[in-house]
């Protein structure tokens, strides 16, 4: 199988990832932070180790400001619902994933939160547009760092500067960039950053996290056992424990540590360079097929290309690739209806191809050849 769906979850993983998961299950499958015996301590150390590696990769000074969640969606929900109050105003871009758009729409309906969605205006640029939308009650700006549909990267530094200038919190959805594009959160004007463990950080599914700047008054979204202050009925707000109630995914987090270790050893620039080399080959190959419609004028800044064939639906293309060519891609709306509205593909969706670090140029060539054959077969 040629796997070209890395924007959903990266696969395969570096070898050390499965080894670390196996080791956590077979050698120290105890409950971390819930007891003081050797095995519980070892599980705790595994989690602390991954937290420490992530702080190194993402430029976070204090590891307690890095909170683990099961995926980006949970991290984004915690960030949005733990910060926005009834009657507040929130600014989003029109490129947001449902993991942002839906919790915000929920608050809009339940808590009378006001929402502004921005469509890109090339004359103004993102930061100016954000600035013009700020109101007296604006509490939060949320933007993707990189689009999971168009592969575009947003100027988070400029947007963050606007947020700081106006005293508004800024949350970045780094689902498509964490582990692939260098991010040093404490050198950026960012208050919160949500990320998946299972995409470019090479961890297993069921892992993700949220960076929260120490000054952000975030309220825990989930209440429960933290292994600390058990005599109190009030949820502790200390980080990270107050935000990580319940038994964590120790094997997954141990595997995530091995994924981050792989990035630190390989070098994030080398990973990005390889994936972008594949992207350019992919872009060029698709551009040379007459029936292919691409949705960006230039090659994207992330290893993601969305396209359609003029003579056959995206769903059918993906199905033929899977069944006939053993190639995995994703068709449809990619949980990002707003983004497809921006591309005017909300009725038809698109085929998304996303190479990863373990793909080769041959994989890309075979994919291009398959698309050529499919478009000819339907001509
Ligand atoms: C931009 C973006 N945000 C959020 C998510 C949700 O990520 P997760 O599946 O880790 O919850 C995704 C997943 O594809 C994404 O691409």
Coordinates of C-alpha atoms and ligand atoms in Angstrom, one line a residue:
X1 CA 0.0 0.0 0.0
X2 CA 1.2 3.5 -0.8
X3 CA 0.0 5.7 2.1
X4 CA -0.6 9.3 1.1
X5 CA -3.0 10.4 3.9
X6 CA -0.4 11.7 6.4
X7 CA -2.5 14.9 7.0
X8 CA -5.0 12.6 8.8
X9 CA -2.5 10.6 10.8
X10 CA 1.1 9.9 9.8
X11 CA 2.0 6.3 9.0
X12 CA 4.3 4.4 9.2
X13 CA 5.8 5.6 12.4
X14 CA 9.6 5.6 13.3
X15 CA 10.4 2.1 14.6
X16 CA 11.1 3.3 18.2
X17 CA 7.4 4.4 18.6
X18 CA 5.9 0.9 18.6
X19 CA 8.8 -0.3 20.8
X20 CA 8.0 2.4 23.4
X21 CA 4.3 1.5 23.4
X22 CA 5.0 -2.2 23.8
X23 CA 7.5 -1.5 26.6
X24 CA 5.0 0.7 28.4
X25 CA 2.4 -2.1 28.2
X26 CA 4.7 -5.0 29.0
X27 CA 7.1 -3.5 31.5
X28 CA 5.4 -0.8 33.5
X29 CA 1.7 -0.9 32.7
X30 CA 0.8 0.8 36.1
X31 CA -1.2 3.9 36.7
X32 CA 1.0 7.0 36.8
X33 CA 0.6 9.6 39.5
X34 CA -1.9 7.4 41.4
X35 CA 0.4 5.4 43.6
X36 CA 4.0 5.5 44.7
X37 CA 5.2 2.0 43.9
X38 CA 8.1 1.5 41.5
X39 CA 5.9 0.8 38.5
X40 CA 3.7 3.8 39.0
X41 CA 6.8 5.9 39.3
X42 CA 8.2 4.5 36.1
X43 CA 5.0 5.3 34.2
X44 CA 5.1 8.8 35.7
X45 CA 8.7 9.2 34.5
X46 CA 7.7 8.1 31.0
X47 CA 5.1 10.8 30.8
X48 CA 7.4 13.4 32.3
X49 CA 10.1 12.4 29.7
X50 CA 7.7 13.0 26.8
X51 CA 6.6 16.3 28.3
X52 CA 10.2 17.4 28.6
X53 CA 11.0 16.4 25.0
X54 CA 8.0 18.3 23.7
X55 CA 9.0 21.4 25.6
X56 CA 12.4 21.1 23.9
X57 CA 10.9 20.8 20.5
X58 CA 8.3 23.5 20.9
X59 CA 10.4 26.0 22.9
X60 CA 8.4 25.9 26.2
X61 CA 10.2 27.0 29.3
X62 CA 8.0 25.3 32.0
X63 CA 6.9 21.7 31.2
X64 CA 3.8 22.2 33.5
X65 CA 2.4 24.6 30.8
X66 CA 2.1 21.6 28.4
X67 CA -1.0 19.6 28.9
X68 CA -1.7 16.2 27.4
X69 CA -5.0 15.4 25.7
X70 CA -6.3 12.6 23.5
X71 CA -6.0 14.6 20.3
X72 CA -6.1 18.1 18.9
X73 CA -9.9 18.3 19.1
X74 CA -9.9 17.8 22.9
X75 CA -7.1 20.3 23.4
X76 CA -9.0 22.9 21.3
X77 CA -12.2 22.3 23.2
X78 CA -10.4 22.8 26.5
X79 CA -8.8 26.0 25.2
X80 CA -12.0 27.5 23.8
X81 CA -14.4 26.4 26.5
X82 CA -11.9 27.1 29.3
X83 CA -11.5 30.7 28.3
X84 CA -14.6 32.1 26.5
X85 CA -17.4 33.4 28.8
X86 CA -21.0 34.1 28.0
X87 CA -21.4 37.2 25.8
X88 CA -17.8 37.2 24.6
X89 CA -16.7 37.8 21.0
X90 CA -14.5 35.3 19.2
X91 CA -12.7 35.8 15.8
X92 CA -12.0 32.8 13.5
X93 CA -10.8 32.4 10.0
X94 CA -12.9 30.8 7.3
X95 CA -10.3 28.1 7.1
X96 CA -10.9 26.5 10.5
X97 CA -11.4 22.8 11.0
X98 CA -14.6 21.6 12.7
X99 CA -12.5 21.0 15.8
X100 CA -12.5 24.8 16.2
X101 CA -15.7 25.8 14.3
X102 CA -18.0 23.4 16.2
X103 CA -17.0 24.2 19.8
X104 CA -17.3 27.9 18.9
X105 CA -20.7 27.4 17.2
X106 CA -21.8 25.5 20.3
X107 CA -20.9 28.5 22.5
X108 CA -22.6 30.8 20.1
X109 CA -25.8 28.9 20.5
X110 CA -25.6 28.1 24.3
X111 CA -23.7 31.0 25.7
X112 CA -24.7 33.8 23.3
X113 CA -21.1 34.2 22.2
X114 CA -20.6 36.4 19.2
X115 CA -18.5 35.1 16.3
X116 CA -16.8 36.7 13.4
X117 CA -15.5 34.4 10.5
X118 CA -12.9 36.0 8.3
X119 CA -12.6 35.3 4.6
X120 CA -9.2 36.1 3.2
X121 CA -8.8 39.6 1.7
X122 CA -5.5 39.8 -0.2
X123 CA -5.6 43.6 -0.1
X124 CA -5.7 43.7 3.7
X125 CA -3.9 40.4 4.7
X126 CA -4.8 38.3 7.7
X127 CA -3.4 40.4 10.5
X128 CA -5.1 43.6 9.4
X129 CA -8.4 41.8 8.9
X130 CA -8.2 40.4 12.4
X131 CA -7.4 43.8 13.8
X132 CA -10.4 45.4 12.1
X133 CA -12.7 42.8 13.6
X134 CA -11.7 43.3 17.2
X135 CA -14.5 44.6 19.4
X136 CA -14.6 45.7 23.0
X137 CA -15.8 42.2 24.1
X138 CA -13.4 40.2 21.9
X139 CA -11.9 37.5 24.2
X140 CA -10.3 35.1 21.8
X141 CA -8.8 34.9 18.3
X142 CA -8.4 31.3 16.9
X143 CA -6.6 30.5 13.7
X144 CA -5.1 27.4 12.1
X145 CA -1.4 27.6 11.6
X146 CA -1.6 25.5 8.4
X147 CA -4.7 24.5 6.5
X148 CA -5.5 20.8 6.3
X149 CA -7.2 21.4 2.9
X150 CA -5.2 24.0 1.0
X151 CA -1.8 23.5 2.7
X152 CA -1.5 27.3 3.2
X153 CA 0.4 28.6 6.3
X154 CA -1.0 31.7 8.1
X155 CA 1.2 34.5 9.5
X156 CA 0.7 33.6 13.2
X157 CA 3.4 36.0 14.3
X158 CA 1.7 39.0 12.8
X159 CA -1.8 37.9 14.0
X160 CA -0.4 37.3 17.5
X161 CA 1.1 40.8 17.6
X162 CA -2.3 42.2 16.8
X163 CA -3.8 40.1 19.6
X164 CA -1.2 41.2 22.1
X165 CA -1.6 44.9 21.1
X166 CA -5.3 44.6 21.9
X167 CA -5.1 42.4 24.9
X168 CA -7.0 39.5 23.3
X169 CA -6.0 35.8 23.8
X170 CA -4.7 34.0 20.7
X171 CA -5.1 30.3 20.2
X172 CA -3.3 28.5 17.3
X173 CA -4.4 25.2 15.9
X174 CA -1.1 23.6 15.0
X175 CA -2.6 20.3 13.9
X176 CA -0.9 20.4 10.5
X177 CA 2.4 22.0 11.6
X178 CA 3.6 20.7 15.0
X179 CA 6.7 18.6 14.3
X180 CA 7.0 19.7 10.7
X181 CA 7.4 23.5 10.9
X182 CA 9.7 25.0 13.6
X183 CA 7.5 26.5 16.3
X184 CA 9.1 28.2 19.3
X185 CA 6.0 29.2 21.2
X186 CA 7.6 31.4 23.8
X187 CA 9.3 33.5 21.2
X188 CA 5.9 34.0 19.4
X189 CA 3.0 36.2 20.6
X190 CA 0.8 33.1 21.2
X191 CA -1.2 32.3 24.3
X192 CA -2.3 28.8 23.5
X193 CA -1.3 26.2 20.9
X194 CA -3.1 22.9 20.3
X195 CA -1.4 20.0 18.5
X196 CA -1.9 16.3 17.7
X197 CA 0.6 13.7 18.8
X198 CA -0.5 11.4 15.9
X199 CA 0.4 13.5 12.9
X200 CA 3.8 15.1 12.3
X201 CA 5.0 14.3 15.8
X202 CA 4.8 10.6 14.8
X203 CA 3.1 9.5 18.0
X204 CA 0.3 6.9 18.2
X205 CA -3.4 7.9 17.8
X206 CA -5.0 9.0 21.1
X207 CA -2.3 11.6 21.8
X208 CA -2.2 15.4 21.6
X209 CA -1.6 18.4 23.7
X210 CA -2.1 22.0 24.5
X211 CA 0.5 24.7 25.4
X212 CA -0.9 27.4 27.7
X213 CA 1.1 30.5 28.5
X214 CA 1.4 30.9 32.3
X215 CA -0.6 34.1 32.3
X216 CA -3.7 32.6 30.7
X217 CA -6.6 32.1 33.2
X218 CA -7.7 28.8 31.8
X219 CA -10.4 26.8 33.6
X220 CA -10.3 23.0 33.5
X221 CA -13.0 21.6 31.2
X222 CA -13.0 18.1 32.8
X223 CA -13.2 17.6 36.5
X224 CA -12.1 14.4 38.3
X225 CA -9.3 12.5 39.9
X226 CA -5.9 14.0 39.6
X227 CA -4.0 11.8 42.1
X228 CA -3.6 15.0 44.2
X229 CA -5.6 17.0 46.8
X230 CA -8.1 14.2 47.0
X231 CA -9.7 15.6 50.1
X232 CA -10.9 18.6 48.2
X233 CA -14.1 18.6 46.1
X234 CA -13.0 21.6 44.1
X235 CA -11.0 20.8 41.0
X236 CA -7.4 21.8 41.4
X237 CA -6.2 24.3 38.8
X238 CA -2.5 23.5 39.0
X239 CA -0.9 22.6 35.7
X240 CA -0.7 20.1 34.4
X241 CA -2.6 17.8 36.9
X242 CA -5.7 20.0 37.2
X243 CA -6.2 19.7 33.4
X244 CA -5.4 16.0 33.0
X245 CA -8.0 14.3 35.2
X246 CA -8.4 10.6 34.8
X247 CA -5.9 7.9 33.8
X248 CA -3.8 9.1 31.0
X249 CA -2.8 7.2 27.8
X250 CA 0.6 6.2 29.2
X251 CA 1.6 3.8 26.3
X252 CA 0.5 6.4 23.7
X253 CA 2.4 9.2 25.5
X254 CA 5.5 6.9 25.8
X255 CA 5.2 6.3 22.0
X256 CA 4.8 10.0 21.4
X257 CA 8.1 10.5 23.2
X258 CA 9.8 8.2 20.8
X259 CA 8.3 10.1 17.9
X260 CA 9.5 13.4 19.2
X261 CA 12.9 11.9 19.9
X262 CA 13.1 10.9 16.2
X263 CA 12.3 14.4 15.1
X264 CA 15.0 15.9 17.4
X265 CA 17.5 13.4 16.1
X266 CA 16.6 13.7 12.5
X267 CA 16.1 17.5 12.4
X268 CA 12.8 19.2 11.7
X269 CA 14.3 21.1 8.7
X270 CA 15.4 17.8 7.1
X271 CA 11.9 16.3 7.6
X272 CA 10.2 19.4 6.1
X273 CA 12.7 19.5 3.2
X274 CA 12.0 15.9 2.2
X275 CA 8.3 16.2 2.5
X276 CA 8.3 19.5 0.4
X277 CA 10.5 17.8 -2.2
X278 CA 7.7 15.2 -2.6
X279 CA 5.1 18.0 -2.6
X280 CA 6.8 19.9 -5.5
X281 CA 7.0 16.6 -7.5
X282 CA 3.4 15.9 -6.8
X283 CA 2.3 19.4 -7.7
X284 CA 4.2 19.4 -10.9
X285 CA 2.9 16.0 -11.9
X286 CA -0.7 17.0 -11.2
X287 CA -0.3 20.3 -13.0
X288 CA 0.6 18.5 -16.2
X289 CA -2.6 16.5 -16.3
X290 CA -5.2 18.5 -18.3
X291 CA -8.3 17.1 -16.4
X292 CA -6.8 18.0 -13.0
X293 CA -8.1 21.1 -11.2
X294 CA -5.8 22.3 -8.4
X295 CA -7.1 24.8 -5.8
X296 CA -4.1 27.0 -5.2
X297 CA -2.2 29.0 -7.8
X298 CA 1.2 28.2 -6.2
X299 CA 2.5 25.0 -4.7
X300 CA 1.3 24.9 -1.0
X301 CA 3.6 25.5 1.9
X302 CA 2.7 22.2 3.5
X303 CA 2.8 18.7 2.0
X304 CA -0.9 18.8 1.2
X305 CA -2.5 19.0 -2.2
X306 CA -6.3 19.1 -2.9
X307 CA -7.6 18.6 -6.4
X308 CA -10.5 17.3 -8.4
X309 CA -10.7 15.6 -11.8
X310 CA -13.1 17.3 -14.2
X311 CA -14.6 14.0 -15.4
X312 CA -14.9 11.9 -12.2
X313 CA -15.9 12.6 -8.6
X314 CA -13.4 12.8 -5.8
X315 CA -15.0 9.9 -3.9
X316 CA -14.7 7.7 -6.9
X317 CA -11.1 8.7 -7.5
X318 CA -10.2 7.8 -3.9
X319 CA -12.1 4.5 -4.2
X320 CA -10.3 3.5 -7.4
X321 CA -6.9 4.5 -6.0
X322 CA -7.6 2.3 -2.9
X323 CA -9.1 -0.7 -4.6
X324 CA -7.2 -0.8 -7.9
X325 CA -3.9 0.9 -7.2
X326 CA -3.4 0.2 -3.4
X327 CA -3.0 4.0 -2.8
X328 CA -4.5 5.6 0.2
X329 CA -5.8 9.3 0.0
X330 CA -8.7 11.1 1.4
X331 CA -11.7 12.5 -0.5
X332 CA -14.6 14.6 0.8
X333 CA -14.8 17.6 3.1
X334 CA -11.9 16.8 5.5
X335 CA -13.9 17.9 8.5
X336 CA -13.4 21.4 7.2
X337 CA -16.6 22.6 5.6
X338 CA -15.6 26.3 6.1
X339 CA -12.4 25.7 4.2
X340 CA -14.2 24.0 1.3
X341 CA -16.6 27.0 1.2
X342 CA -13.5 29.2 0.8
X343 CA -12.4 27.0 -2.1
X344 CA -15.9 26.8 -3.5
X345 CA -15.8 23.0 -3.3
X346 CA -18.4 22.6 -0.5
X347 CA -20.7 20.7 -2.9
X348 CA -18.2 18.3 -4.3
X349 CA -15.3 18.1 -1.8
X350 CA -11.9 17.3 -3.1
X351 CA -9.2 14.6 -3.2
X352 CA -6.5 15.4 -0.7
X353 CA -3.0 13.9 -1.1
X354 CA -0.6 14.3 1.8
X355 CA 2.8 12.6 1.5
X356 CA 4.9 12.0 4.7
X357 CA 8.5 11.6 5.7
X358 CA 8.5 7.9 4.8
X359 CA 7.2 8.3 1.3
X360 CA 9.6 8.2 -1.7
X361 CA 9.7 9.9 -5.1
X362 CA 8.6 6.5 -6.6
X363 CA 5.4 6.6 -4.5
X364 CA 4.6 10.1 -6.0
X365 CA 5.4 8.9 -9.5
X366 CA 3.1 5.9 -9.1
X367 CA 0.3 8.1 -7.8
X368 CA 0.6 10.5 -10.7
X369 CA 0.6 7.6 -13.2
X370 CA -2.6 6.3 -11.5
X371 CA -4.3 9.7 -11.8
X372 CA -3.3 9.9 -15.4
X373 CA -4.8 6.5 -16.1
X374 CA -8.0 7.2 -14.1
X375 CA -8.6 10.5 -16.0
X376 CA -8.0 8.7 -19.3
X377 CA -10.4 5.9 -18.4
X378 CA -13.2 8.4 -17.8
X379 CA -12.4 10.6 -20.8
Ligands
LIG1 C1 -6.3 21.8 11.0 C2 -6.8 20.7 11.9 N1 -7.3 21.0 13.1 C3 -7.8 20.0 13.9 C4 -7.8 18.7 13.6 C5 -8.3 17.6 14.5 O1 -7.2 16.8 14.9 P1 -7.4 15.5 15.8 O2 -7.9 14.5 14.9 O3 -6.1 15.3 16.4 O4 -8.4 15.8 16.8 C6 -7.2 18.3 12.3 C7 -7.2 16.9 11.9 O5 -7.1 16.6 10.8 C8 -6.8 19.3 11.5 O6 -6.2 19.1 10.3

